[in-house]
PDB file of C-alpha atoms in Angstrom:
ATOM      1  CA  TYR A 274     122.378 135.934 153.278  1.00  0.00           C
ATOM      2  CA  ALA A 275     124.453 133.280 151.615  1.00  0.00           C
ATOM      3  CA  TYR A 276     121.273 131.796 150.223  1.00  0.00           C
ATOM      4  CA  THR A 277     120.304 134.523 149.000  1.00  0.00           C
ATOM      5  CA  ARG A 278     123.674 135.736 147.395  1.00  0.00           C
ATOM      6  CA  VAL A 279     123.808 132.129 145.647  1.00  0.00           C
ATOM      7  CA  ASN A 280     120.668 132.802 143.747  1.00  0.00           C
ATOM      8  CA  VAL A 281     121.780 136.172 142.820  1.00  0.00           C
ATOM      9  CA  GLN A 282     124.791 134.992 141.654  1.00  0.00           C
ATOM     10  CA  LEU A 283     123.440 132.186 139.693  1.00  0.00           C
ATOM     11  CA  ILE A 284     120.991 134.470 137.641  1.00  0.00           C
ATOM     12  CA  LEU A 285     123.749 136.926 137.194  1.00  0.00           C
ATOM     13  CA  LEU A 286     125.254 133.748 135.426  1.00  0.00           C
ATOM     14  CA  ALA A 287     122.503 132.754 133.146  1.00  0.00           C
ATOM     15  CA  TYR A 288     122.141 136.546 132.598  1.00  0.00           C
ATOM     16  CA  TRP A 289     125.389 136.861 131.395  1.00  0.00           C
ATOM     17  CA  LEU A 290     125.403 133.880 129.283  1.00  0.00           C
ATOM     18  CA  VAL A 291     122.231 135.332 127.279  1.00  0.00           C
ATOM     19  CA  CYS A 292     124.695 138.535 126.683  1.00  0.00           C
ATOM     20  CA  LEU A 293     127.078 135.933 125.788  1.00  0.00           C
ATOM     21  CA  VAL A 294     124.819 134.578 123.240  1.00  0.00           C
ATOM     22  CA  VAL A 295     123.588 138.165 122.187  1.00  0.00           C
ATOM     23  CA  ALA A 296     126.930 138.978 121.503  1.00  0.00           C
ATOM     24  CA  GLY A 297     127.432 135.643 118.861  1.00  0.00           C
ATOM     25  CA  VAL A 298     124.629 137.164 117.349  1.00  0.00           C
ATOM     26  CA  ILE A 299     125.935 140.367 116.822  1.00  0.00           C
ATOM     27  CA  VAL A 300     129.067 139.305 115.575  1.00  0.00           C
ATOM     28  CA  ILE A 301     127.220 137.124 113.215  1.00  0.00           C
ATOM     29  CA  ARG A 302     125.382 139.391 111.543  1.00  0.00           C
ATOM     30  CA  GLY A 303     128.163 142.142 111.338  1.00  0.00           C
ATOM     31  CA  HIS A 304     130.023 139.053 109.319  1.00  0.00           C
ATOM     32  CA  SER A 305     127.077 138.732 107.210  1.00  0.00           C
ATOM     33  CA  GLN A 306     126.803 142.420 106.373  1.00  0.00           C
ATOM     34  CA  ARG A 307     130.322 143.285 106.394  1.00  0.00           C
ATOM     35  CA  LYS A 308     130.308 144.914 103.170  1.00  0.00           C
ATOM     36  CA  GLN A 309     127.893 146.994 103.956  1.00  0.00           C
ATOM     37  CA  ILE A 310     129.268 147.841 107.190  1.00  0.00           C
ATOM     38  CA  ALA A 311     132.836 148.327 105.494  1.00  0.00           C
ATOM     39  CA  ALA A 312     131.420 150.765 102.936  1.00  0.00           C
ATOM     40  CA  ASP A 313     129.462 152.995 105.436  1.00  0.00           C
ATOM     41  CA  LYS A 314     131.387 155.042 108.394  1.00  0.00           C
ATOM     42  CA  TRP A 315     127.901 155.430 110.011  1.00  0.00           C
ATOM     43  CA  GLN A 316     127.023 151.704 109.858  1.00  0.00           C
ATOM     44  CA  LEU A 317     130.583 150.720 111.180  1.00  0.00           C
ATOM     45  CA  MET A 318     130.247 153.064 113.884  1.00  0.00           C
ATOM     46  CA  VAL A 319     126.634 151.520 115.096  1.00  0.00           C
ATOM     47  CA  ALA A 320     128.078 148.039 114.934  1.00  0.00           C
ATOM     48  CA  ARG A 321     131.522 148.801 116.999  1.00  0.00           C
ATOM     49  CA  LYS A 322     129.138 151.023 119.737  1.00  0.00           C
ATOM     50  CA  LYS A 323     126.865 147.841 119.803  1.00  0.00           C
ATOM     51  CA  PHE A 324     129.449 146.245 121.895  1.00  0.00           C
ATOM     52  CA  HIS A 325     129.811 149.095 124.356  1.00  0.00           C
ATOM     53  CA  LEU A 326     125.731 148.809 125.145  1.00  0.00           C
ATOM     54  CA  LEU A 327     126.613 145.156 125.511  1.00  0.00           C
ATOM     55  CA  ALA A 328     129.199 145.962 127.871  1.00  0.00           C
ATOM     56  CA  VAL A 329     126.541 148.202 129.742  1.00  0.00           C
ATOM     57  CA  ALA A 330     124.023 145.526 130.173  1.00  0.00           C
ATOM     58  CA  ILE A 331     126.886 143.139 131.600  1.00  0.00           C
ATOM     59  CA  TYR A 332     128.236 145.498 133.875  1.00  0.00           C
ATOM     60  CA  VAL A 333     125.478 147.433 135.354  1.00  0.00           C
ATOM     61  CA  PRO A 334     123.889 144.381 136.909  1.00  0.00           C
ATOM     62  CA  GLY A 335     127.288 142.963 137.854  1.00  0.00           C
ATOM     63  CA  LEU A 336     127.945 146.129 139.933  1.00  0.00           C
ATOM     64  CA  LEU A 337     124.616 146.515 141.295  1.00  0.00           C
ATOM     65  CA  LEU A 338     124.061 143.141 142.834  1.00  0.00           C
ATOM     66  CA  ASP A 339     127.288 141.492 143.483  1.00  0.00           C
ATOM     67  CA  GLN A 340     130.596 143.512 142.699  1.00  0.00           C
ATOM     68  CA  GLU A 341     133.209 140.962 143.753  1.00  0.00           C
ATOM     69  CA  MET A 342     131.482 138.668 141.377  1.00  0.00           C
ATOM     70  CA  MET A 343     131.955 141.267 138.613  1.00  0.00           C
ATOM     71  CA  MET A 344     135.584 141.478 139.061  1.00  0.00           C
ATOM     72  CA  LEU A 345     135.775 137.600 139.064  1.00  0.00           C
ATOM     73  CA  ALA A 346     134.061 137.489 135.876  1.00  0.00           C
ATOM     74  CA  SER A 347     136.033 140.616 134.271  1.00  0.00           C
ATOM     75  CA  GLY A 348     139.124 139.048 135.041  1.00  0.00           C
ATOM     76  CA  ILE A 349     138.107 135.626 133.585  1.00  0.00           C
ATOM     77  CA  ALA A 350     136.719 137.507 130.726  1.00  0.00           C
ATOM     78  CA  MET A 351     140.387 139.167 130.297  1.00  0.00           C
ATOM     79  CA  CYS A 352     141.807 135.738 130.159  1.00  0.00           C
ATOM     80  CA  THR A 353     139.849 134.600 127.551  1.00  0.00           C
ATOM     81  CA  PHE A 354     140.069 137.516 125.285  1.00  0.00           C
ATOM     82  CA  ILE A 355     143.646 137.330 125.705  1.00  0.00           C
ATOM     83  CA  ILE A 356     144.012 133.779 124.372  1.00  0.00           C
ATOM     84  CA  LEU A 357     141.590 133.926 121.751  1.00  0.00           C
ATOM     85  CA  GLU A 358     143.468 136.783 120.257  1.00  0.00           C
ATOM     86  CA  TYR A 359     146.599 134.812 120.327  1.00  0.00           C
ATOM     87  CA  ILE A 360     144.263 132.184 118.525  1.00  0.00           C
ATOM     88  CA  ARG A 361     143.476 134.343 115.901  1.00  0.00           C
ATOM     89  CA  ALA A 362     146.593 136.223 115.119  1.00  0.00           C
ATOM     90  CA  LEU A 363     148.609 133.197 114.561  1.00  0.00           C
ATOM     91  CA  ARG A 364     145.616 131.297 112.929  1.00  0.00           C
ATOM     92  CA  ILE A 365     146.131 128.578 115.317  1.00  0.00           C
ATOM     93  CA  TRP A 366     143.654 125.643 114.339  1.00  0.00           C
ATOM     94  CA  PRO A 367     140.741 124.928 114.619  1.00  0.00           C
ATOM     95  CA  ILE A 368     138.835 128.251 115.251  1.00  0.00           C
ATOM     96  CA  GLY A 369     141.914 130.786 114.574  1.00  0.00           C
ATOM     97  CA  ALA A 370     141.147 131.408 110.674  1.00  0.00           C
ATOM     98  CA  GLN A 371     137.455 131.646 111.537  1.00  0.00           C
ATOM     99  CA  LEU A 372     137.683 134.266 114.405  1.00  0.00           C
ATOM    100  CA  ASN A 373     140.202 136.541 112.019  1.00  0.00           C
ATOM    101  CA  VAL A 374     137.480 136.335 109.299  1.00  0.00           C
ATOM    102  CA  TYR A 375     134.638 137.529 111.796  1.00  0.00           C
ATOM    103  CA  LEU A 376     136.959 139.924 113.857  1.00  0.00           C
ATOM    104  CA  LEU A 377     137.856 142.124 110.706  1.00  0.00           C
ATOM    105  CA  SER A 378     134.098 142.992 110.089  1.00  0.00           C
ATOM    106  CA  PHE A 379     134.541 145.386 113.005  1.00  0.00           C
ATOM    107  CA  VAL A 380     137.966 146.623 112.695  1.00  0.00           C
ATOM    108  CA  ASP A 381     138.612 150.513 111.687  1.00  0.00           C
ATOM    109  CA  GLY A 382     141.893 152.217 111.293  1.00  0.00           C
ATOM    110  CA  ARG A 383     143.034 152.290 114.922  1.00  0.00           C
ATOM    111  CA  ASP A 384     143.241 148.238 114.590  1.00  0.00           C
ATOM    112  CA  SER A 385     145.938 148.505 111.958  1.00  0.00           C
ATOM    113  CA  GLY A 386     148.321 146.395 113.035  1.00  0.00           C
ATOM    114  CA  THR A 387     148.714 142.667 113.746  1.00  0.00           C
ATOM    115  CA  ALA A 388     147.005 142.238 117.081  1.00  0.00           C
ATOM    116  CA  ILE A 389     143.226 143.459 116.771  1.00  0.00           C
ATOM    117  CA  LEU A 390     142.941 145.037 120.586  1.00  0.00           C
ATOM    118  CA  THR A 391     139.565 147.056 120.995  1.00  0.00           C
ATOM    119  CA  HIS A 392     137.575 144.497 122.547  1.00  0.00           C
ATOM    120  CA  ILE A 393     140.275 144.122 125.022  1.00  0.00           C
ATOM    121  CA  TYR A 394     140.879 147.719 125.824  1.00  0.00           C
ATOM    122  CA  LEU A 395     137.076 148.157 125.569  1.00  0.00           C
ATOM    123  CA  LEU A 396     136.672 145.179 128.536  1.00  0.00           C
ATOM    124  CA  LEU A 397     139.732 146.382 130.541  1.00  0.00           C
ATOM    125  CA  GLY A 398     137.735 150.322 130.246  1.00  0.00           C
ATOM    126  CA  PHE A 399     135.064 148.768 132.058  1.00  0.00           C
ATOM    127  CA  ALA A 400     136.994 146.907 134.694  1.00  0.00           C
ATOM    128  CA  LEU A 401     139.634 148.985 135.758  1.00  0.00           C
ATOM    129  CA  PRO A 402     137.215 151.051 138.142  1.00  0.00           C
ATOM    130  CA  CYS A 403     135.742 147.970 139.409  1.00  0.00           C
ATOM    131  CA  PHE A 404     139.524 146.712 140.377  1.00  0.00           C
ATOM    132  CA  ALA A 405     140.592 150.255 141.557  1.00  0.00           C
ATOM    133  CA  TYR A 406     137.956 150.961 143.798  1.00  0.00           C
ATOM    134  CA  PRO A 407     138.132 148.182 146.687  1.00  0.00           C
ATOM    135  CA  LEU A 408     141.779 149.305 147.089  1.00  0.00           C
ATOM    136  CA  SER A 409     142.318 151.000 150.337  1.00  0.00           C
ATOM    137  CA  HIS A 410     143.219 153.952 149.283  1.00  0.00           C
ATOM    138  CA  PHE A 411     139.729 154.694 147.385  1.00  0.00           C
ATOM    139  CA  ARG A 412     137.352 152.935 150.043  1.00  0.00           C
ATOM    140  CA  SER A 413     136.716 156.273 151.198  1.00  0.00           C
ATOM    141  CA  ALA A 414     135.787 157.591 147.518  1.00  0.00           C
ATOM    142  CA  PRO A 415     132.062 157.401 146.313  1.00  0.00           C
ATOM    143  CA  LYS A 416     130.356 154.074 144.958  1.00  0.00           C
ATOM    144  CA  LEU A 417     129.703 156.132 141.765  1.00  0.00           C
ATOM    145  CA  ALA A 418     133.353 156.245 141.043  1.00  0.00           C
ATOM    146  CA  THR A 419     133.130 152.080 140.088  1.00  0.00           C
ATOM    147  CA  TYR A 420     130.812 153.204 136.898  1.00  0.00           C
ATOM    148  CA  ALA A 421     133.245 155.281 135.987  1.00  0.00           C
ATOM    149  CA  GLY A 422     133.483 152.581 132.820  1.00  0.00           C
ATOM    150  CA  VAL A 423     129.780 152.173 132.274  1.00  0.00           C
ATOM    151  CA  LEU A 424     129.540 156.078 132.035  1.00  0.00           C
ATOM    152  CA  ALA A 425     132.477 157.162 129.987  1.00  0.00           C
ATOM    153  CA  LEU A 426     132.540 154.289 127.506  1.00  0.00           C
ATOM    154  CA  GLY A 427     128.942 152.668 127.728  1.00  0.00           C
ATOM    155  CA  PHE A 428     127.121 156.003 127.412  1.00  0.00           C
ATOM    156  CA  GLY A 429     129.525 158.859 127.086  1.00  0.00           C
ATOM    157  CA  ASP A 430     131.848 157.869 124.514  1.00  0.00           C
ATOM    158  CA  ALA A 431     128.631 156.362 122.502  1.00  0.00           C
ATOM    159  CA  ALA A 432     126.586 159.336 122.532  1.00  0.00           C
ATOM    160  CA  ALA A 433     129.421 161.350 121.525  1.00  0.00           C
ATOM    161  CA  SER A 434     130.384 159.443 118.327  1.00  0.00           C
ATOM    162  CA  LEU A 435     126.831 158.473 117.569  1.00  0.00           C
ATOM    163  CA  CYS A 436     125.274 162.053 118.221  1.00  0.00           C
ATOM    164  CA  GLY A 437     128.384 163.960 116.635  1.00  0.00           C
ATOM    165  CA  MET A 438     128.545 161.639 113.799  1.00  0.00           C
ATOM    166  CA  LYS A 439     124.814 161.757 113.113  1.00  0.00           C
ATOM    167  CA  TRP A 440     124.055 165.576 113.989  1.00  0.00           C
ATOM    168  CA  GLY A 441     127.741 167.383 114.587  1.00  0.00           C
ATOM    169  CA  ARG A 442     127.688 170.680 112.785  1.00  0.00           C
ATOM    170  CA  ARG A 443     130.447 172.245 114.481  1.00  0.00           C
ATOM    171  CA  GLN A 444     134.090 170.794 115.036  1.00  0.00           C
ATOM    172  CA  TRP A 445     136.397 171.375 117.929  1.00  0.00           C
ATOM    173  CA  PRO A 446     139.394 173.345 116.903  1.00  0.00           C
ATOM    174  CA  ARG A 447     141.834 171.310 114.856  1.00  0.00           C
ATOM    175  CA  MET A 448     139.751 168.413 116.120  1.00  0.00           C
ATOM    176  CA  ASP A 449     137.848 165.856 114.232  1.00  0.00           C
ATOM    177  CA  LYS A 450     135.091 165.668 117.161  1.00  0.00           C
ATOM    178  CA  THR A 451     132.082 167.728 117.153  1.00  0.00           C
ATOM    179  CA  VAL A 452     130.565 170.260 119.933  1.00  0.00           C
ATOM    180  CA  GLU A 453     127.096 168.319 119.854  1.00  0.00           C
ATOM    181  CA  GLY A 454     128.678 165.229 120.273  1.00  0.00           C
ATOM    182  CA  THR A 455     130.355 166.249 123.300  1.00  0.00           C
ATOM    183  CA  LEU A 456     127.433 168.146 124.717  1.00  0.00           C
ATOM    184  CA  ALA A 457     125.261 164.781 124.228  1.00  0.00           C
ATOM    185  CA  SER A 458     127.957 162.891 126.354  1.00  0.00           C
ATOM    186  CA  VAL A 459     127.462 165.028 128.899  1.00  0.00           C
ATOM    187  CA  VAL A 460     123.645 165.168 128.794  1.00  0.00           C
ATOM    188  CA  VAL A 461     123.575 161.009 128.708  1.00  0.00           C
ATOM    189  CA  GLN A 462     125.916 160.485 131.443  1.00  0.00           C
ATOM    190  CA  LEU A 463     124.492 163.012 133.929  1.00  0.00           C
ATOM    191  CA  VAL A 464     121.027 161.302 133.222  1.00  0.00           C
ATOM    192  CA  VAL A 465     123.020 157.898 133.555  1.00  0.00           C
ATOM    193  CA  CYS A 466     124.119 159.178 136.993  1.00  0.00           C
ATOM    194  CA  TYR A 467     120.609 160.149 138.214  1.00  0.00           C
ATOM    195  CA  CYS A 468     119.125 156.699 137.343  1.00  0.00           C
ATOM    196  CA  LEU A 469     122.318 154.962 139.038  1.00  0.00           C
ATOM    197  CA  TYR A 470     121.597 157.177 142.250  1.00  0.00           C
ATOM    198  CA  MET A 471     117.937 155.850 141.840  1.00  0.00           C
ATOM    199  CA  LEU A 472     118.938 152.360 141.565  1.00  0.00           C
ATOM    200  CA  ASP A 473     121.886 151.389 143.355  1.00  0.00           C
ATOM    201  CA  SER A 474     120.929 151.764 147.154  1.00  0.00           C
ATOM    202  CA  HIS A 475     124.728 151.663 148.008  1.00  0.00           C
ATOM    203  CA  LEU A 476     125.133 155.415 146.930  1.00  0.00           C
ATOM    204  CA  SER A 477     124.556 158.167 149.514  1.00  0.00           C
ATOM    205  CA  ALA A 478     122.489 160.736 148.663  1.00  0.00           C
ATOM    206  CA  MET A 479     124.430 163.729 147.241  1.00  0.00           C
ATOM    207  CA  SER A 480     124.025 167.498 148.040  1.00  0.00           C
ATOM    208  CA  MET A 481     123.909 170.260 145.291  1.00  0.00           C
ATOM    209  CA  GLN A 482     127.183 170.861 145.614  1.00  0.00           C
ATOM    210  CA  SER A 483     128.187 167.376 145.027  1.00  0.00           C
ATOM    211  CA  TRP A 484     126.139 167.222 142.239  1.00  0.00           C
ATOM    212  CA  CYS A 485     127.668 170.617 140.740  1.00  0.00           C
ATOM    213  CA  LEU A 486     131.266 168.713 141.016  1.00  0.00           C
ATOM    214  CA  VAL A 487     129.642 165.500 139.686  1.00  0.00           C
ATOM    215  CA  ALA A 488     128.806 167.275 136.343  1.00  0.00           C
ATOM    216  CA  ALA A 489     132.385 169.175 136.410  1.00  0.00           C
ATOM    217  CA  ALA A 490     133.821 165.991 136.562  1.00  0.00           C
ATOM    218  CA  VAL A 491     131.623 164.399 133.556  1.00  0.00           C
ATOM    219  CA  VAL A 492     132.308 167.589 131.864  1.00  0.00           C
ATOM    220  CA  ALA A 493     135.974 167.186 132.147  1.00  0.00           C
ATOM    221  CA  GLY A 494     135.652 163.745 130.960  1.00  0.00           C
ATOM    222  CA  SER A 495     133.280 164.437 127.909  1.00  0.00           C
ATOM    223  CA  LEU A 496     136.260 167.217 126.888  1.00  0.00           C
ATOM    224  CA  MET A 497     139.072 164.506 127.251  1.00  0.00           C
ATOM    225  CA  GLU A 498     136.817 162.603 125.043  1.00  0.00           C
ATOM    226  CA  ALA A 499     137.115 165.047 122.281  1.00  0.00           C
ATOM    227  CA  PHE A 500     140.578 166.289 122.378  1.00  0.00           C
ATOM    228  CA  THR A 501     142.447 163.451 123.380  1.00  0.00           C
ATOM    229  CA  GLY A 502     144.491 161.350 120.763  1.00  0.00           C
ATOM    230  CA  GLN A 503     144.924 158.485 122.904  1.00  0.00           C
ATOM    231  CA  VAL A 504     142.890 155.373 122.965  1.00  0.00           C
ATOM    232  CA  ASP A 505     139.413 156.510 124.800  1.00  0.00           C
ATOM    233  CA  ASN A 506     138.859 152.809 126.298  1.00  0.00           C
ATOM    234  CA  LEU A 507     142.480 152.860 127.975  1.00  0.00           C
ATOM    235  CA  VAL A 508     141.767 157.116 129.026  1.00  0.00           C
ATOM    236  CA  LEU A 509     138.555 157.907 129.611  1.00  0.00           C
ATOM    237  CA  PRO A 510     137.426 155.364 132.409  1.00  0.00           C
ATOM    238  CA  PRO A 511     140.837 156.343 134.530  1.00  0.00           C
ATOM    239  CA  TYR A 512     140.348 159.818 133.905  1.00  0.00           C
ATOM    240  CA  LEU A 513     136.767 159.794 135.457  1.00  0.00           C
ATOM    241  CA  PHE A 514     137.423 157.728 138.006  1.00  0.00           C
ATOM    242  CA  SER A 515     140.686 159.745 139.008  1.00  0.00           C
ATOM    243  CA  LEU A 516     137.874 163.115 138.936  1.00  0.00           C
ATOM    244  CA  LEU A 517     135.309 161.336 141.065  1.00  0.00           C
ATOM    245  CA  VAL A 518     137.491 160.176 143.751  1.00  0.00           C
ATOM    246  CA  LEU A 519     139.462 163.510 143.914  1.00  0.00           C
ATOM    247  CA  ILE A 520     135.971 165.056 145.041  1.00  0.00           C
ATOM    248  CA  LYS A 521     135.274 162.505 147.254  1.00  0.00           C
ATOM    249  CA  ASN A 522     135.353 164.682 150.206  1.00  0.00           C
ATOM    250  CA  THR A 523     132.329 166.611 149.338  1.00  0.00           C
ATOM    251  CA  TYR A 524     130.098 163.459 149.449  1.00  0.00           C
TER     252      TYR A 524
END
């Protein structure tokens, strides 16, 4: 078992290194197209949501194969992001100025201050459910709760933003989010939930009642995305995690 787990961890490390290279390519290409991206809201949205999908590509295999290693990697990545942001914000030689130039290509109105925190918030949103789940208070919670960040941000938020901007026609009252975007978020998350139950052997079978409650949690999370004025990356994963934990007794 130990030998097998070491092999799995080595494969995960190699895979994550590939993902890191892909992230670098996305940043470099985004910088080379910065003028087009800055002039087109759709291109800026697509460029930013690529990182959501990349986070999904990192977290889903990690949670499926080795959650403890995923937690360790998340902690290391968080420390690295904070250090790099400190270097960027203070333009510390030799990479501070260059980091600033590249990251500014992906900034929108929510990163208007000195610090660029969206990527840190995104990582935190994916990681928080992973760290919360092993706590003794949540051990009886469904394993699906660990995927709250993947569902809420990786799929739900991305689907709501992209589909809403592309095909949205009906706006929610006093909000700039669309009904079509929210519906896309719900449908995509439910499809992903089903796929996760097919892939993850640690997820127990659910009754129809349980599926209805999971669907209700997903709908509530999608409505939160549509109506909240807070930072999505920080609010949505803990909110969905809490809802999935609350319905644990029905599993």
